[in-house]
């Protein structure tokens, strides 16, 4: 196959590379953009470790060809926040110990944020359903769920937060 030159906007910066047409977005991000926070897990879309945003919508980058991202905005976990200025959800993950090894964290953060963008005050059941396509082999999920619930509570406690959410926020 003949390599082709393409450019993708990654975290607000254009990244150009010559790639094979069959190259997956996960490999483009890691190998050409240097975004190693996008993890290669299962290569079957089962684990969610490779999750990114494409034009604001979550996508598992192991199921997207890099050429399909040309002309689109891709956001990786590195583009969400920094250690000094984390997003509210990233801060909640830290406070609630929602990560151990960190391998699943990018996918969990993107899945949790996608839920919070749609449902600002989710129930625990809604959080668990939103995280369903992401696997964690370390935490047992409860602290991840607690982190999403805490971020929701902080983002917009309008007096409708559940008792569990209020308890987590204290």
PDB file of N, CA and C in Angstrom, residues 20 40 58 65 76 79 96 99 146 150 162:
ATOM      1  N   UNK A  20      -0.391   4.483   6.296  1.00  0.00           N
ATOM      2  CA  UNK A  20      -1.081   3.495   5.469  1.00  0.00           C
ATOM      3  C   UNK A  20      -2.590   3.711   5.671  1.00  0.00           C
ATOM      4  N   UNK A  40      -3.735   1.308  24.205  1.00  0.00           N
ATOM      5  CA  UNK A  40      -4.122   0.173  23.374  1.00  0.00           C
ATOM      6  C   UNK A  40      -4.435  -0.964  24.333  1.00  0.00           C
ATOM      7  N   UNK A  58     -17.648  10.867  21.860  1.00  0.00           N
ATOM      8  CA  UNK A  58     -16.713   9.814  22.238  1.00  0.00           C
ATOM      9  C   UNK A  58     -16.657   8.733  21.168  1.00  0.00           C
ATOM     10  N   UNK A  65     -10.471   4.235  11.580  1.00  0.00           N
ATOM     11  CA  UNK A  65      -9.270   4.394  10.764  1.00  0.00           C
ATOM     12  C   UNK A  65      -8.792   5.836  10.897  1.00  0.00           C
ATOM     13  N   UNK A  76      -7.730  13.955  23.033  1.00  0.00           N
ATOM     14  CA  UNK A  76      -7.275  12.823  23.832  1.00  0.00           C
ATOM     15  C   UNK A  76      -7.325  13.229  25.298  1.00  0.00           C
ATOM     16  N   UNK A  79      -5.640  16.313  26.264  1.00  0.00           N
ATOM     17  CA  UNK A  79      -6.266  17.572  25.868  1.00  0.00           C
ATOM     18  C   UNK A  79      -7.388  18.029  26.779  1.00  0.00           C
ATOM     19  N   UNK A  96     -11.661  10.689  44.846  1.00  0.00           N
ATOM     20  CA  UNK A  96     -12.415   9.479  45.192  1.00  0.00           C
ATOM     21  C   UNK A  96     -11.605   8.209  44.939  1.00  0.00           C
ATOM     22  N   UNK A  99      -8.979   5.594  40.396  1.00  0.00           N
ATOM     23  CA  UNK A  99      -8.011   4.955  39.517  1.00  0.00           C
ATOM     24  C   UNK A  99      -6.951   4.277  40.360  1.00  0.00           C
ATOM     25  N   UNK A 146     -18.385   6.604  42.165  1.00  0.00           N
ATOM     26  CA  UNK A 146     -18.409   7.679  43.155  1.00  0.00           C
ATOM     27  C   UNK A 146     -17.820   8.967  42.588  1.00  0.00           C
ATOM     28  N   UNK A 150     -19.745  12.459  42.294  1.00  0.00           N
ATOM     29  CA  UNK A 150     -19.225  13.645  42.964  1.00  0.00           C
ATOM     30  C   UNK A 150     -19.089  14.806  41.976  1.00  0.00           C
ATOM     31  N   UNK A 162     -29.200  13.341  45.060  1.00  0.00           N
ATOM     32  CA  UNK A 162     -29.645  12.270  45.944  1.00  0.00           C
ATOM     33  C   UNK A 162     -28.861  12.315  47.247  1.00  0.00           C
TER      34      UNK A 162
END
